[in-house]
Coordinates of C-alpha atoms and ligand atoms in Angstrom, one line a residue:
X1 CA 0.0 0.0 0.0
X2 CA 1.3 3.4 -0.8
X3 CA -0.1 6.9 -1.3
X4 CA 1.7 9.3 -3.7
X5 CA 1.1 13.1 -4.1
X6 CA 2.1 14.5 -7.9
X7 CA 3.3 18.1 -7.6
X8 CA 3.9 20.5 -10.2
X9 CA 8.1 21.6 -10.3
X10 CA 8.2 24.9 -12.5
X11 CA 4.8 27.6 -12.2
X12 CA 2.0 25.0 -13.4
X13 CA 0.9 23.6 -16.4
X14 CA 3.8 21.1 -16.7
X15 CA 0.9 18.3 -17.6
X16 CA -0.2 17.1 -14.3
X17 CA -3.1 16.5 -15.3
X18 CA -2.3 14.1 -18.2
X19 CA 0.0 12.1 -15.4
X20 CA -2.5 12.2 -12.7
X21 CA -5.3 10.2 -15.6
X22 CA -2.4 7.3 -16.1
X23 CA -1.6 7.3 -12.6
X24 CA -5.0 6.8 -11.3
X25 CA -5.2 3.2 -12.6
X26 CA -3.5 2.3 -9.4
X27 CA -5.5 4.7 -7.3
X28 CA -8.8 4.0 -5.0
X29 CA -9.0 7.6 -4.2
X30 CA -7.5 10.8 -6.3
X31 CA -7.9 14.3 -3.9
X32 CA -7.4 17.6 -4.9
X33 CA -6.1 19.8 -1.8
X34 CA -5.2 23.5 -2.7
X35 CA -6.3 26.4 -5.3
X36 CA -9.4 26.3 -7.2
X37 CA -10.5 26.5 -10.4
X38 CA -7.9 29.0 -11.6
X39 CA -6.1 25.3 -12.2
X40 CA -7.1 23.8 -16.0
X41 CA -6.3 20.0 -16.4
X42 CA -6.6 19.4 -20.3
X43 CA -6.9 15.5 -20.7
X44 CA -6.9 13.5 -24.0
X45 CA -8.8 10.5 -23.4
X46 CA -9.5 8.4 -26.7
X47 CA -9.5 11.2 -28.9
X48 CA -11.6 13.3 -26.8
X49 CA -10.8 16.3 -25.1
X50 CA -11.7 17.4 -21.6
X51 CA -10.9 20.5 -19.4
X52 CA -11.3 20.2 -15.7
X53 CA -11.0 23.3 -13.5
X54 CA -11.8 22.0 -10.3
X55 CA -12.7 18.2 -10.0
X56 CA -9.9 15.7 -10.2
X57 CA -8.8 14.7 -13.2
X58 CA -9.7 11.0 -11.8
X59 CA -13.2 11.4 -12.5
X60 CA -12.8 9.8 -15.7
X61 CA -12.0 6.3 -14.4
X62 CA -14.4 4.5 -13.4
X63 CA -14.9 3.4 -9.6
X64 CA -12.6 5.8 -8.4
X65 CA -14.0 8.1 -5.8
X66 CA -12.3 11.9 -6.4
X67 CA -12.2 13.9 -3.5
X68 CA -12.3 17.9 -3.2
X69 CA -10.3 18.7 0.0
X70 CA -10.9 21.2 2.5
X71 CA -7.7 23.2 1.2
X72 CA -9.3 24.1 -2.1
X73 CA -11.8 27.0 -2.8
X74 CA -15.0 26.1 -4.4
X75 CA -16.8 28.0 -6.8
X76 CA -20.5 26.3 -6.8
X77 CA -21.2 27.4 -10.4
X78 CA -18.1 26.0 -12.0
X79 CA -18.1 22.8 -9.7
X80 CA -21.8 22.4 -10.8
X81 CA -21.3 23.5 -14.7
X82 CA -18.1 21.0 -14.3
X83 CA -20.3 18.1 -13.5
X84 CA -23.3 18.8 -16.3
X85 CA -20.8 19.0 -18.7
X86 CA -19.1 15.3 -17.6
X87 CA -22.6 14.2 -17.4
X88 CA -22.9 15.1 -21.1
X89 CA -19.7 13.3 -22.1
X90 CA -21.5 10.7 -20.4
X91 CA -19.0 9.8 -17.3
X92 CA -21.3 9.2 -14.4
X93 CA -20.9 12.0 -11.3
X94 CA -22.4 11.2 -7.9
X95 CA -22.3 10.7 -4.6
X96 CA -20.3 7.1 -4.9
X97 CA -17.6 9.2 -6.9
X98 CA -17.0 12.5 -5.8
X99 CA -16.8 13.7 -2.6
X100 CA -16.5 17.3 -1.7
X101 CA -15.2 18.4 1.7
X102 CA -18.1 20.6 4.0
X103 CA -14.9 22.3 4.9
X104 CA -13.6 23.6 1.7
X105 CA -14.3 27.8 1.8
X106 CA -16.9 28.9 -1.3
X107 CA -15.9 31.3 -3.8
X108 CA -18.7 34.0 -3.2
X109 CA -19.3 36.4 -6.3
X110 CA -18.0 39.6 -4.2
X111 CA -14.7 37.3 -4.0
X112 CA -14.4 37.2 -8.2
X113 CA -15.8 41.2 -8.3
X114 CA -13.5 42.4 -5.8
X115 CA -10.2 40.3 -7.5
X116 CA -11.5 42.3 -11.3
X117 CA -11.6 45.7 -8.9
X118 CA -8.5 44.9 -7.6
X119 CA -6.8 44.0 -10.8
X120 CA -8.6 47.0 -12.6
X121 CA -7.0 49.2 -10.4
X122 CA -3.8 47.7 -10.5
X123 CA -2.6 48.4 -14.0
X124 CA 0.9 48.0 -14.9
X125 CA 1.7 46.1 -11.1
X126 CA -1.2 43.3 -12.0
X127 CA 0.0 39.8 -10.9
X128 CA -1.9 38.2 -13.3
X129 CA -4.4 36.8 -11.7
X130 CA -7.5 34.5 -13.6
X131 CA -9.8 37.2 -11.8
X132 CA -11.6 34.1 -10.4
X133 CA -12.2 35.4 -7.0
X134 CA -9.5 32.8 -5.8
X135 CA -7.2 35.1 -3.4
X136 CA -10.3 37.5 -1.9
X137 CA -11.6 34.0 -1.1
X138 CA -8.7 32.6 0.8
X139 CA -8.4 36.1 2.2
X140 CA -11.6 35.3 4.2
X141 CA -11.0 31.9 5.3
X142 CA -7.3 33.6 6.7
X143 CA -9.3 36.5 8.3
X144 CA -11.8 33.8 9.3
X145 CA -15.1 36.0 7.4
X146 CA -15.4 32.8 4.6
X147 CA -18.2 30.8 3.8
X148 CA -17.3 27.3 4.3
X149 CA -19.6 24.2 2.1
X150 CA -21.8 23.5 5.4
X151 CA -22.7 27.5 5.3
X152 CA -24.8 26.8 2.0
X153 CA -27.2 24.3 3.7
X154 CA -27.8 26.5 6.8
X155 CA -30.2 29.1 5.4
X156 CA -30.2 31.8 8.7
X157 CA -26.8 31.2 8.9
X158 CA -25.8 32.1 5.7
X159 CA -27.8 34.7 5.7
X160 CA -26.8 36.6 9.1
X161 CA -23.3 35.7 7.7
X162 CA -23.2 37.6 4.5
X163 CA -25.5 40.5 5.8
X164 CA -22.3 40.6 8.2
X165 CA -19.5 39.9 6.0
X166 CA -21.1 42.3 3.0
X167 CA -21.5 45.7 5.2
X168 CA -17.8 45.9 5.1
X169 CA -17.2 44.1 1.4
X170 CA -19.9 47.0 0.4
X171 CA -18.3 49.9 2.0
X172 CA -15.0 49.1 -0.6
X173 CA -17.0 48.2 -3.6
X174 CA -19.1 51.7 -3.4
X175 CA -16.8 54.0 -1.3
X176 CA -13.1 52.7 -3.1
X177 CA -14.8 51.0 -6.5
X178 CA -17.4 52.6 -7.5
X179 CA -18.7 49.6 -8.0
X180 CA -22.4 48.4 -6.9
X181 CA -22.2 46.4 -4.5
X182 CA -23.9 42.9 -3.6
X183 CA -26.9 42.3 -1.4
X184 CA -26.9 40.0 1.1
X185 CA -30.5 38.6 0.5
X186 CA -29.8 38.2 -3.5
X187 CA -26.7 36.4 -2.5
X188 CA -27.9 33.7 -0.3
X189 CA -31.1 33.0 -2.5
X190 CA -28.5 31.8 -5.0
X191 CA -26.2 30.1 -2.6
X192 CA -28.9 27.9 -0.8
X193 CA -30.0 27.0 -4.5
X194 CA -26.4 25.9 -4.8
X195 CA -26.5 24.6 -1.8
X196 CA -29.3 21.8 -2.4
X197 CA -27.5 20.7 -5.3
X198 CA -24.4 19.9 -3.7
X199 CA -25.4 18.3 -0.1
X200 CA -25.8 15.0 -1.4
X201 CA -22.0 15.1 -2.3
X202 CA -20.5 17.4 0.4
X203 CA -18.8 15.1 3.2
X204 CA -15.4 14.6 5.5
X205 CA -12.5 14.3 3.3
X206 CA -10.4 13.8 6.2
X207 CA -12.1 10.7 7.3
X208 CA -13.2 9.4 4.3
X209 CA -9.6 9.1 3.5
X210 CA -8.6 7.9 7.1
X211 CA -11.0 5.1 5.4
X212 CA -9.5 4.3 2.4
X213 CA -6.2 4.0 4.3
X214 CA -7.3 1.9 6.7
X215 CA -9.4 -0.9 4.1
X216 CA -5.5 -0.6 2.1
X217 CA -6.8 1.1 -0.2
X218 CA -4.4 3.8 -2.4
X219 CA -4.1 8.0 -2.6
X220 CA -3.2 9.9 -5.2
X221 CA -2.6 13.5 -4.2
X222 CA -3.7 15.9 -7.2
X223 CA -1.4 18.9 -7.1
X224 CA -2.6 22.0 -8.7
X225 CA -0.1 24.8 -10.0
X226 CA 3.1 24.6 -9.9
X227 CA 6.2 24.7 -6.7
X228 CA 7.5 28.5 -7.7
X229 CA 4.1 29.6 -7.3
X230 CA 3.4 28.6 -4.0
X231 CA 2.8 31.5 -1.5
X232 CA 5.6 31.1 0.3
X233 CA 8.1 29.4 -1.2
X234 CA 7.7 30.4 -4.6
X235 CA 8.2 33.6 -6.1
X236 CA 6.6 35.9 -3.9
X237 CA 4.3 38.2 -4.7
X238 CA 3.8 36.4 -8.0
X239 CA 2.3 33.6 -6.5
X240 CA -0.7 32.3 -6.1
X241 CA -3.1 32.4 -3.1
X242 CA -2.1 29.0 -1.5
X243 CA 0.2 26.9 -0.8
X244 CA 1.3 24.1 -3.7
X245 CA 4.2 22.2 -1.7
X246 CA 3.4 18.8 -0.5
X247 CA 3.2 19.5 2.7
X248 CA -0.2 21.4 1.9
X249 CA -1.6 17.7 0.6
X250 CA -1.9 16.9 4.3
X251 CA -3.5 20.3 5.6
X252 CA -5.4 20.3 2.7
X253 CA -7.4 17.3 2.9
X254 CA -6.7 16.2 6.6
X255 CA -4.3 13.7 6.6
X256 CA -1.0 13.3 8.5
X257 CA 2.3 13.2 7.0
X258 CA 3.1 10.0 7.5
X259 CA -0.1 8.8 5.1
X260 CA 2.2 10.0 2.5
X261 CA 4.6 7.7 1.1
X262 CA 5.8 9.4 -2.0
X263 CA 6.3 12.6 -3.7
X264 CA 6.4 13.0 -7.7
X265 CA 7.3 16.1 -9.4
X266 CA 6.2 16.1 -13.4
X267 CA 8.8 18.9 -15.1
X268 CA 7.9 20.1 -18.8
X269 CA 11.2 19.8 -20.6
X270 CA 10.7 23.1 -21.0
X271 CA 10.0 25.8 -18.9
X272 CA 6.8 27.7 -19.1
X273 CA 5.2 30.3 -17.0
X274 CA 1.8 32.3 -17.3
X275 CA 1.3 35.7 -15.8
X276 CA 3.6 38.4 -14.6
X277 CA 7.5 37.2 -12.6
X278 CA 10.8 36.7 -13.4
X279 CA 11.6 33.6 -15.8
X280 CA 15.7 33.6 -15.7
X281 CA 15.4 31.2 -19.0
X282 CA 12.8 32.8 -21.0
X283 CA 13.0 33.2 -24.4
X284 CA 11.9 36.3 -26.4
X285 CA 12.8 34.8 -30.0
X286 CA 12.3 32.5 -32.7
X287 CA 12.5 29.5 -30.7
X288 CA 10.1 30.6 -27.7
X289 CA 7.6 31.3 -30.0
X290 CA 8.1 27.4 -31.9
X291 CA 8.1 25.9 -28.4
X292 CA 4.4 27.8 -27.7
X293 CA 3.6 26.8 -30.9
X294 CA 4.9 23.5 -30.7
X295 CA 3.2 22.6 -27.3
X296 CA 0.5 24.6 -27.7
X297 CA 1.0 26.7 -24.8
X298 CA -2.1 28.9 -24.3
X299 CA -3.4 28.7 -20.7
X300 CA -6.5 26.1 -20.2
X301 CA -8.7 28.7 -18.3
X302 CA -8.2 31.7 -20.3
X303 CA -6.2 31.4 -23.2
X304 CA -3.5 33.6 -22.4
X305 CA -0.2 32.6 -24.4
X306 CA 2.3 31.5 -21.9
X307 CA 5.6 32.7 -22.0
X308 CA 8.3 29.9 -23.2
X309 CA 11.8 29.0 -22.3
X310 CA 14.5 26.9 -21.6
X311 CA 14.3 24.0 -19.0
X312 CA 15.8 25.1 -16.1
X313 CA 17.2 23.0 -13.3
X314 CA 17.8 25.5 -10.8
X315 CA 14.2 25.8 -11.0
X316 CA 13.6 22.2 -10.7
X317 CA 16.1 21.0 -8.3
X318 CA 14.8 23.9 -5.7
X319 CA 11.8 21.7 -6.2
X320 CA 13.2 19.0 -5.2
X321 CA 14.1 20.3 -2.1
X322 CA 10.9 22.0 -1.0
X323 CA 8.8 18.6 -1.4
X324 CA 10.9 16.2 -1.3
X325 CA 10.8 14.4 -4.3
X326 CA 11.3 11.3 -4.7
X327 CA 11.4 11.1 -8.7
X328 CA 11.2 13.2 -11.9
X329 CA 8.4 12.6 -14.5
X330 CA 9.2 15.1 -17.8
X331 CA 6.1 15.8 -20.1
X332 CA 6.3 17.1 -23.3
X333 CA 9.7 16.1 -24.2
X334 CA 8.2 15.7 -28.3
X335 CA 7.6 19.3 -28.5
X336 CA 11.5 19.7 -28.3
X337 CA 12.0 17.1 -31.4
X338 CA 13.8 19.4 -34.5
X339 CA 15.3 22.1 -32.2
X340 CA 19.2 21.9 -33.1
X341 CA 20.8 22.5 -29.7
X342 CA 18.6 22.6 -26.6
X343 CA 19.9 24.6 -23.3
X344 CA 19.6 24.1 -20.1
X345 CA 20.1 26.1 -17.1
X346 CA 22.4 24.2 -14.6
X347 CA 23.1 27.4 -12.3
X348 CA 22.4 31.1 -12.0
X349 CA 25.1 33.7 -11.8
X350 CA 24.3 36.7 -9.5
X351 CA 26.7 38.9 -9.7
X352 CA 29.9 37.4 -8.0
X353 CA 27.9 34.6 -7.1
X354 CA 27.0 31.3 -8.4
X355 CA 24.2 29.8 -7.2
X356 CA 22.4 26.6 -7.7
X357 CA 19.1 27.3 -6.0
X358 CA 16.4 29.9 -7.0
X359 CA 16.6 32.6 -4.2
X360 CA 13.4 33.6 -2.1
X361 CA 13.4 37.1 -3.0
X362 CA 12.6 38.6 -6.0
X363 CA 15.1 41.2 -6.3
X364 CA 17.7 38.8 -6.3
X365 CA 16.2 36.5 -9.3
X366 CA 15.1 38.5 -11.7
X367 CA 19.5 40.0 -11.2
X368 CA 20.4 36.1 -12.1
X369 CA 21.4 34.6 -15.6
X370 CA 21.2 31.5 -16.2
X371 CA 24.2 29.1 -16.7
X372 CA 23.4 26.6 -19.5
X373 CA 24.9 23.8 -20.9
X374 CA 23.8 23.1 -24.0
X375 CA 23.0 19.6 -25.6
X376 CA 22.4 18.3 -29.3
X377 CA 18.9 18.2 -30.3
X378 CA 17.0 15.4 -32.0
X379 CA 15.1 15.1 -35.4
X380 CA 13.1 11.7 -35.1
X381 CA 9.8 11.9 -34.3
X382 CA 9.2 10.6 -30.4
X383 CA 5.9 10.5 -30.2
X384 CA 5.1 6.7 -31.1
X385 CA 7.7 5.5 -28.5
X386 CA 7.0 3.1 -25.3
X387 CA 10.1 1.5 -24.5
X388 CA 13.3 3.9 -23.2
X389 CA 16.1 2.3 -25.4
X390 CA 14.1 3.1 -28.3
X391 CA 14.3 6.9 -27.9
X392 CA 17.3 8.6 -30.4
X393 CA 20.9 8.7 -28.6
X394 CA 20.6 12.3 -28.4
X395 CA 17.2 12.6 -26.3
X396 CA 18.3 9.6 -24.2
X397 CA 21.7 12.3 -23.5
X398 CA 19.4 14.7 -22.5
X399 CA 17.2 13.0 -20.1
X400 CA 20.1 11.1 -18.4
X401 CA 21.4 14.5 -17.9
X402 CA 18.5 16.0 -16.6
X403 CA 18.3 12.9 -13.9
X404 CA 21.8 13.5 -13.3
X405 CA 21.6 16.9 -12.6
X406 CA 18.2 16.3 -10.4
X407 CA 20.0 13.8 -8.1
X408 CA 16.6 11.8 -8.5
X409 CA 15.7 8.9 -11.1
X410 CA 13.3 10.0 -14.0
X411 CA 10.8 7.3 -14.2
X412 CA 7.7 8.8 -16.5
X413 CA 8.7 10.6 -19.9
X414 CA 5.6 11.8 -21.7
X415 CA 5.8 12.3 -25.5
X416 CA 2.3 13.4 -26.6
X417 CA -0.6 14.1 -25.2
X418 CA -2.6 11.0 -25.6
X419 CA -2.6 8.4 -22.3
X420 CA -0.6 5.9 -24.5
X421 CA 1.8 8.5 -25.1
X422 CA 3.9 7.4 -22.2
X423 CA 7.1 5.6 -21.6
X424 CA 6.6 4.3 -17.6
X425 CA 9.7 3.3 -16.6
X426 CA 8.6 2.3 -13.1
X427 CA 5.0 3.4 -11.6
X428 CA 5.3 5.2 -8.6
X429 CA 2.8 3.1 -6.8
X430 CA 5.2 0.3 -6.3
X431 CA 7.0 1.0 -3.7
Ligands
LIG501 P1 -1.6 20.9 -16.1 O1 -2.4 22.0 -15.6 O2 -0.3 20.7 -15.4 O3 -2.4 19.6 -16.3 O4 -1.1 21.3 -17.6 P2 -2.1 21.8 -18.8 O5 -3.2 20.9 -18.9 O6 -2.3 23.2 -18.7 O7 -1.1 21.6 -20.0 C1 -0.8 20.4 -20.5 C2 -1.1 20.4 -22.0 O8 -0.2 19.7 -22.7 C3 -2.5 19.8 -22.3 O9 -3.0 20.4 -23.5 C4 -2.1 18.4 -22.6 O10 -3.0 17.7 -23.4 C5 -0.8 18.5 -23.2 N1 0.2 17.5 -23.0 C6 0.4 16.8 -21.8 N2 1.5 16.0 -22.0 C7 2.0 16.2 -23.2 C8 3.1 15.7 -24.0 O11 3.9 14.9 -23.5 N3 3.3 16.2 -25.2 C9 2.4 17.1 -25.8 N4 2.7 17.5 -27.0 N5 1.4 17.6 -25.1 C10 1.2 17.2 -23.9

């Protein structure tokens, strides 16, 4: 029996989701602990194409129960919009296979209105945020104002709640916005509707997975975003709202540390990065824009392109560190195929210093280069590869290198987006 948690390395989208599907074979159980739907799993099962913003990526197994943990933030619309649109597809969504925590805090539409304000306002500083009312949510749970899942089925509650909570939300939106304003009844007429539609599956992730554990049953912890931008380790104030380590799987769906047995961090073998921040190996050239074209990097939630780059290991070896990772899995390695000499960043020079871990402040990483070394590229086409010793000489060099450089054995290499599209050197289930 083992439980594994798969965490993001770089600043999201390095094709969790894609690894968390093929992983889930071996799961009972796949939980999502932190963020909310500002996360976008794209997943190509049989030539058909999902998005999923909020519910595990799991879901489309079947009898596998997916569990939203008390760490995330939950917007009712999108969960409920994200479960009539499976139910279309036709994969079955109940009770039996999705579970959301009464704990998790709601994302209340002052929370998405007061994140546009914000960012309105902002101009040139903006952070980048999805404007999804993410941050002003976890706000309130830190200042302990939230709505919490069990709110939406206690009607006074709710109600003396927000009439509460908005007198102050309203002072900002009228008095600093301009803006409108929310009121209170309104709000909790369409909460409570919410509310009925989502008691049947609103329980106790925490002891619902105690559960699991205990009948031997198997975890896979979903991790959304990426390491660098976790809110305090990555790179601070462009970051999002929660934390993405490991660590967080345990406070975020109520499980000790010692439930988990293994970390995985999936690395693009590239490096991408949506939003505002510094990017040491960005490229602004030819060959950033043929890697976004290549991989098609757009963001899943709203389409914005993502800026492109070189792998870096700095990046990815800080990782490392911060949860603990046991192994590397690197996703789209066949978007690299025809480039004549790949890069990749080994260290950072800052100023008279060399350093070979990403430093906390800001300041001090957007002053570093990178230090590459460089590798010969490849020109066969990857993608219909299974088996390791088939791969050219040259993309074998660069993965043994990467491996090398990580301290940590690579054991998945994705080369297309399809779930076949996989060489599984060793699953991370067996222990
Ligand atoms: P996530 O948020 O970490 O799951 O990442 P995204 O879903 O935003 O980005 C992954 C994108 O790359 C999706 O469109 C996937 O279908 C696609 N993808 C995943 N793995 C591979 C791969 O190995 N090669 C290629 N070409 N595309 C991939």
């Amino acid at each position: 029996m083992a439980n594994v948690a798969v965490i993001g390395t770089q600043w999201g989208d390095e094709g969790k989701g894609k690894v968390v599907d093929l992983l889930t074979d071996r799961a009972d159980c796949v939980v999502r602990f932190q963020g909310g739907n500002n996360a976008g799993h794209t997943l190509v099962v049989e030539g058909r194409k999902f998005i999923l913003h909020l519910i595990p990526s799991g879901i489309l197994h079947q009898g596998k129960v997916c569990m939203i943990g008390n760490g995330v933030v939950v917007d009712p619309e999108v969960l409920v919009g994200e479960m009539d649109r499976l139910e279309e597809h036709g994969v079955a969504v109940g009770p039996g296979n999705l579970v959301l925590s009464r704990y998790a805090h709601v994302i209340m539409p002052y929370h998405k209105a007061l994140d546009l304000c914000r960012e309105a306002r902002k101009g040139k500083t903006k952070i980048g945020t999805t404007g999804r009312g993410i941050g002003p949510c976890y706000e309130d749970k830190a200042s302990r104002g939230g709505v919490r899942v069990h709110d939406l089925f206690d009607e006074r509650g709710l109600r003396e709640k927000l009439e509460a909570v908005l007198e102050e939300k309203n002072f900002l939106f009228r008095r600093f916005f301009q803006e409108k304003g929310f009121e209170a009844d309104e709000v909790a007429e369409k909460y409570l509707q919410h509310g009925e539609r989502l008691k049947p599956y609103a329980g106790d992730v925490s002891r619902r997975l105690q559960d699991v554990c205990d009948k031997g049953g198997q975890v896979l912890f979903e991790g959304a975003q990426g390491t660098h931008l976790d809110i305090d380790h990555g790179t601070y104030p462009y970051v999002t709202s929660s934390s993405t380590v490991a660590g967080n799987a345990c406070c975020g769906s109520g499980v000790g540390p010692g439930r988990i047995h293994k970390v995985a961090g999936i690395a693009k073998a590239y490096t991408t990065r949506v939003g505002e921040g510094p990017f040491p190996t960005e490229l602004d050239d030819e060959t950033g824009e043929r890697i976004r074209r290549e991989g098609g990097e757009f963001g899943s939630t709203t389409g914005r392109p993502r800026r492109c780059g070189w792998l870096d290991m700095v990046v990815v070896s800080t990782s490392k560190r911060l949860n603990g990772l046991a192994e590397l899995m690197i996703t789209k390695l066949d978007v690299l195929t025809g480039l004549e000499t790949l890069k990749v960043a080994v260290a950072y020079e800052c100023g008279p210093e060399r350093l070979d871990s990403t430093p906390p402040e800001i300041g001090a990483l957007e002053a570093c280069r990178p230090v590459y070394e460089e590798f010969p590229g490849w020109e066969e086409d990857i993608g219909g590869v299974r088996d390791y010793s088939r791969l050219p000489a040259n993309t074998r060099r660069y993965l043994e290198a990467v491996e090398e450089m990580a301290g940590i054995p690579v054991t998945l290499i994705s080369v297309g987006p399809g779930r076949e599209e996989t060489i599984l050197r060793s699953h991370p289930f067996d222990s």
